[in-house]
Amino acid sequence: MKIHYISENNSVLNHFLGQIRNVNIQNDSMRFRKNIERIGEIMAYELSKVLPYKNVEIQTPLGIKKTTKIETDLVLCPILRAGLPLHNGFLNYFDHAENSFVSACRHHPNNDDEFEILVEYQAISNLNDKTVLLLDPMLATGQSIVAVHEKLVQNATPKEIHIVVVIAAPEGISYLEKNLPENCHLWVAALDEKLNEKNYIVPGLGDAGDLAYGSKL
C-alpha cells in the first residue's frame, strides 16, 4: 500500500488541523464541519495530482485551447456519519464524481472495551473499473475501513481505491497494510502518536462524528 503524508510541509492545512483539535474551538460544530470540509478540499487537490489525465481541446470564445482533464471515473464514498463533512470537501472539487454511502460503527456486545464493526446502511453505485475514494476522518484501529473496503469489493472490481483520512494512528496504518491489497493508496493529513486503552487516537481530537453533529445515545 502506498502511503501519502501531506502535512509534513507547512501550509494552511496545518492551520485547519490545529483548529479541529483545539478544545476551545471544538464547541462550535459548524466551524468544526467547515474546517473538515476545507481539509477535504486540500486533500482532494493533492490527490488530484496522481490521477490519470487525458489531452483535450476546449473551444473558448476566441479560439481553441489545449488542456487536460481527469480521465478516470470517480466515486466518492464517505463512511457515515463522520465522513460527511470530508465528503463535502471532496465533492466541491470533484463535482462530477458519483457518490456511494456506507455506515460503519463500533458495536460493544458485552458493554466493555471489546467491540466489533457493524456495516449496515449502504447505497453503493456501480464501482467496476472506477476509481473509488473512501473517506473517513479518523483512522484508529483500521477495522472500520477494512470492513467497508470488503463490502465495496464484494460484488465489484474498482480500477483503484484511495483511502483518505484526516488523522491516523500508527496501529491503524499497520492494520491496513496487513489487510488491504498492495495497490491501495492511503492519504493521511496528520499522523498521531498512538491509540489509548479504549482504541481512541492520542492526541487526536475526540469523536469526529459527535463534534460535527452532536452526541449520540
Short mmCIF file of C-alpha atoms in Angstrom, two decimals:
data_model
loop_
_atom_site.label_atom_id
_atom_site.label_comp_id
_atom_site.label_asym_id
_atom_site.label_seq_id
_atom_site.Cartn_x
_atom_site.Cartn_y
_atom_site.Cartn_z
CA MET A 1 0.00 0.00 0.00
CA LYS A 2 1.35 3.39 -1.00
CA ILE A 3 1.05 5.98 1.79
CA HIS A 4 0.94 9.73 1.18
CA TYR A 5 1.59 12.07 4.13
CA ILE A 6 0.57 15.60 3.17
CA SER A 7 1.08 17.75 6.29
CA GLU A 8 4.85 17.30 6.57
CA ASN A 9 5.44 20.72 4.99
CA ASN A 10 3.86 23.82 6.50
CA SER A 11 0.71 25.01 4.76
CA VAL A 12 -2.78 26.24 5.61
CA LEU A 13 -3.66 22.55 6.08
CA ASN A 14 -1.81 22.59 9.42
CA HIS A 15 -3.74 25.72 10.41
CA PHE A 16 -7.07 23.89 9.95
CA LEU A 17 -5.74 20.73 11.63
CA GLY A 18 -4.85 22.80 14.68
CA GLN A 19 -8.34 24.27 14.84
CA ILE A 20 -10.19 20.94 14.71
CA ARG A 21 -8.07 19.69 17.62
CA ASN A 22 -8.45 22.81 19.78
CA VAL A 23 -10.88 22.23 22.67
CA ASN A 24 -11.61 25.98 22.76
CA ILE A 25 -12.84 25.88 19.16
CA GLN A 26 -14.44 22.43 19.02
CA ASN A 27 -17.66 23.55 20.73
CA ASP A 28 -18.58 25.36 17.51
CA SER A 29 -19.87 22.39 15.48
CA MET A 30 -20.46 24.46 12.35
CA ARG A 31 -16.84 25.64 12.37
CA PHE A 32 -15.65 22.07 13.01
CA ARG A 33 -17.61 20.79 9.99
CA LYS A 34 -16.35 23.65 7.82
CA ASN A 35 -12.72 23.00 8.79
CA ILE A 36 -13.07 19.30 7.96
CA GLU A 37 -14.57 20.35 4.64
CA ARG A 38 -11.62 22.68 3.98
CA ILE A 39 -9.20 19.89 4.84
CA GLY A 40 -11.10 17.72 2.37
CA GLU A 41 -10.61 20.31 -0.35
CA ILE A 42 -6.87 20.48 0.28
CA MET A 43 -6.57 16.68 0.29
CA ALA A 44 -8.65 16.46 -2.89
CA TYR A 45 -6.24 18.85 -4.61
CA GLU A 46 -3.21 16.83 -3.51
CA LEU A 47 -4.82 13.54 -4.55
CA SER A 48 -5.76 15.00 -7.94
CA LYS A 49 -2.07 15.18 -8.83
CA VAL A 50 -1.78 11.37 -9.13
CA LEU A 51 -4.97 10.75 -11.13
CA PRO A 52 -4.76 9.92 -14.85
CA TYR A 53 -5.41 12.77 -17.28
CA LYS A 54 -6.05 12.98 -21.00
CA ASN A 55 -5.39 15.73 -23.52
CA VAL A 56 -8.42 17.67 -24.71
CA GLU A 57 -9.19 20.77 -26.75
CA ILE A 58 -11.54 23.41 -25.36
CA GLN A 59 -13.45 25.88 -27.50
CA THR A 60 -13.18 29.37 -26.00
CA PRO A 61 -14.96 32.48 -27.36
CA LEU A 62 -11.71 33.43 -29.12
CA GLY A 63 -10.18 30.15 -30.20
CA ILE A 64 -9.06 26.64 -29.22
CA LYS A 65 -7.10 25.85 -26.06
CA LYS A 66 -5.30 22.57 -25.49
CA THR A 67 -5.50 21.37 -21.89
CA THR A 68 -6.06 18.21 -19.84
CA LYS A 69 -8.96 16.66 -17.92
CA ILE A 70 -9.33 13.79 -15.45
CA GLU A 71 -9.60 10.57 -17.41
CA THR A 72 -10.94 8.15 -14.80
CA ASP A 73 -14.47 7.85 -13.44
CA LEU A 74 -14.51 8.79 -9.75
CA VAL A 75 -16.75 7.52 -6.95
CA LEU A 76 -16.70 9.25 -3.57
CA CYS A 77 -17.63 7.01 -0.62
CA PRO A 78 -17.79 8.55 2.86
CA ILE A 79 -18.20 6.34 5.90
CA LEU A 80 -21.28 7.62 7.75
CA ARG A 81 -21.69 9.74 9.72
CA ALA A 82 -18.32 11.31 10.48
CA GLY A 83 -17.22 11.17 6.84
CA LEU A 84 -19.89 13.58 5.57
CA PRO A 85 -18.00 16.89 6.06
CA LEU A 86 -14.91 15.37 4.45
CA HIS A 87 -17.11 14.18 1.60
CA ASN A 88 -18.42 17.73 1.11
CA GLY A 89 -14.87 18.99 0.65
CA PHE A 90 -14.07 16.36 -1.95
CA LEU A 91 -17.37 16.93 -3.73
CA ASN A 92 -16.57 20.65 -4.00
CA TYR A 93 -13.55 19.71 -6.14
CA PHE A 94 -14.75 16.50 -7.81
CA ASP A 95 -18.27 17.73 -8.56
CA HIS A 96 -18.56 15.32 -11.49
CA ALA A 97 -17.99 12.24 -9.30
CA GLU A 98 -20.57 9.61 -8.44
CA ASN A 99 -21.32 9.04 -4.77
CA SER A 100 -21.76 5.97 -2.59
CA PHE A 101 -22.53 5.85 1.13
CA VAL A 102 -21.79 3.19 3.75
CA SER A 103 -22.27 3.26 7.52
CA ALA A 104 -19.87 1.61 9.97
CA CYS A 105 -19.82 1.76 13.75
CA ARG A 106 -18.25 0.11 16.76
CA HIS A 107 -20.62 -2.32 18.48
CA HIS A 108 -19.85 -3.34 22.08
CA PRO A 109 -21.90 -6.52 22.59
CA ASN A 110 -20.70 -7.01 26.17
CA ASN A 111 -20.72 -3.32 27.15
CA ASP A 112 -16.97 -3.35 27.66
CA ASP A 113 -13.97 -2.18 25.66
CA GLU A 114 -14.18 -5.10 23.22
CA PHE A 115 -16.01 -4.24 20.00
CA GLU A 116 -16.89 -5.43 16.53
CA ILE A 117 -17.57 -3.38 13.41
CA LEU A 118 -21.11 -3.26 12.10
CA VAL A 119 -21.52 -2.28 8.45
CA GLU A 120 -25.22 -1.62 7.98
CA TYR A 121 -26.66 1.11 5.73
CA GLN A 122 -25.28 1.14 2.20
CA ALA A 123 -26.11 2.88 -1.04
CA ILE A 124 -23.34 1.80 -3.41
CA SER A 125 -23.14 2.69 -7.09
CA ASN A 126 -21.51 0.58 -9.78
CA LEU A 127 -17.81 0.57 -8.88
CA ASN A 128 -16.49 -1.61 -11.69
CA ASP A 129 -13.43 -0.10 -13.39
CA LYS A 130 -13.79 3.16 -11.44
CA THR A 131 -11.52 4.99 -9.03
CA VAL A 132 -13.02 4.89 -5.54
CA LEU A 133 -12.14 7.44 -2.86
CA LEU A 134 -13.02 6.02 0.57
CA LEU A 135 -13.36 8.90 3.05
CA ASP A 136 -13.19 8.75 6.87
CA PRO A 137 -11.74 11.47 9.15
CA MET A 138 -10.21 9.11 11.73
CA LEU A 139 -8.06 6.02 11.20
CA ALA A 140 -7.82 4.42 14.65
CA THR A 141 -7.73 0.61 14.64
CA GLY A 142 -8.40 0.42 10.89
CA GLN A 143 -11.14 -2.15 11.33
CA SER A 144 -13.94 0.09 10.01
CA ILE A 145 -12.07 0.91 6.82
CA VAL A 146 -11.19 -2.73 6.17
CA ALA A 147 -14.81 -3.80 6.79
CA VAL A 148 -16.14 -1.14 4.40
CA HIS A 149 -13.49 -2.00 1.81
CA GLU A 150 -14.61 -5.63 1.92
CA LYS A 151 -18.20 -4.51 1.35
CA LEU A 152 -17.23 -2.31 -1.62
CA VAL A 153 -15.28 -5.03 -3.46
CA GLN A 154 -17.71 -7.82 -2.61
CA ASN A 155 -19.52 -7.53 -5.95
CA ALA A 156 -17.31 -5.11 -7.89
CA THR A 157 -13.78 -4.63 -9.16
CA PRO A 158 -12.71 -0.97 -8.90
CA LYS A 159 -9.81 0.23 -11.02
CA GLU A 160 -8.17 1.77 -7.96
CA ILE A 161 -9.00 2.60 -4.34
CA HIS A 162 -7.74 5.66 -2.47
CA ILE A 163 -8.39 5.79 1.28
CA VAL A 164 -8.44 9.33 2.70
CA VAL A 165 -8.15 10.06 6.43
CA VAL A 166 -7.52 13.28 8.34
CA ILE A 167 -5.85 11.85 11.47
CA ALA A 168 -4.28 8.38 11.72
CA ALA A 169 -2.72 6.23 14.43
CA PRO A 170 0.30 4.03 13.59
CA GLU A 171 -1.65 0.94 14.71
CA GLY A 172 -4.38 1.65 12.16
CA ILE A 173 -1.90 2.12 9.34
CA SER A 174 -0.24 -1.21 10.21
CA TYR A 175 -3.63 -2.93 10.21
CA LEU A 176 -4.45 -1.58 6.74
CA GLU A 177 -1.07 -2.65 5.41
CA LYS A 178 -1.75 -6.21 6.61
CA ASN A 179 -5.36 -6.43 5.44
CA LEU A 180 -5.69 -4.40 2.23
CA PRO A 181 -4.34 -5.07 -1.28
CA GLU A 182 -0.98 -3.58 -2.17
CA ASN A 183 -2.50 -1.45 -4.94
CA CYS A 184 -4.48 0.68 -2.44
CA HIS A 185 -3.40 4.25 -1.69
CA LEU A 186 -3.66 5.80 1.78
CA TRP A 187 -3.75 9.59 2.16
CA VAL A 188 -3.03 10.94 5.65
CA ALA A 189 -3.25 14.58 6.69
CA ALA A 190 -1.73 14.01 10.16
CA LEU A 191 -0.05 11.03 11.81
CA ASP A 192 -0.56 10.92 15.59
CA GLU A 193 1.28 9.06 18.37
CA LYS A 194 -0.78 6.01 19.34
CA LEU A 195 -4.10 4.51 20.43
CA ASN A 196 -5.11 4.57 24.08
CA GLU A 197 -6.61 1.66 26.03
CA LYS A 198 -10.05 2.40 24.53
CA ASN A 199 -8.62 2.47 20.98
CA TYR A 200 -9.01 6.22 20.56
CA ILE A 201 -6.30 8.24 18.83
CA VAL A 202 -3.91 10.20 21.07
CA PRO A 203 -3.64 13.17 20.99
CA GLY A 204 -6.33 13.05 18.29
CA LEU A 205 -9.34 15.29 18.64
CA GLY A 206 -12.09 13.20 20.22
CA ASP A 207 -15.12 11.80 18.38
CA ALA A 208 -15.33 13.45 14.96
CA GLY A 209 -18.96 12.44 14.44
CA ASP A 210 -20.05 13.91 17.77
CA LEU A 211 -18.11 17.12 17.18
CA ALA A 212 -19.68 17.54 13.76
CA TYR A 213 -23.27 16.52 14.51
CA GLY A 214 -23.78 16.22 18.27
CA SER A 215 -23.51 13.39 20.75
CA LYS A 216 -25.37 10.10 20.23
CA LEU A 217 -27.07 7.69 22.59
#
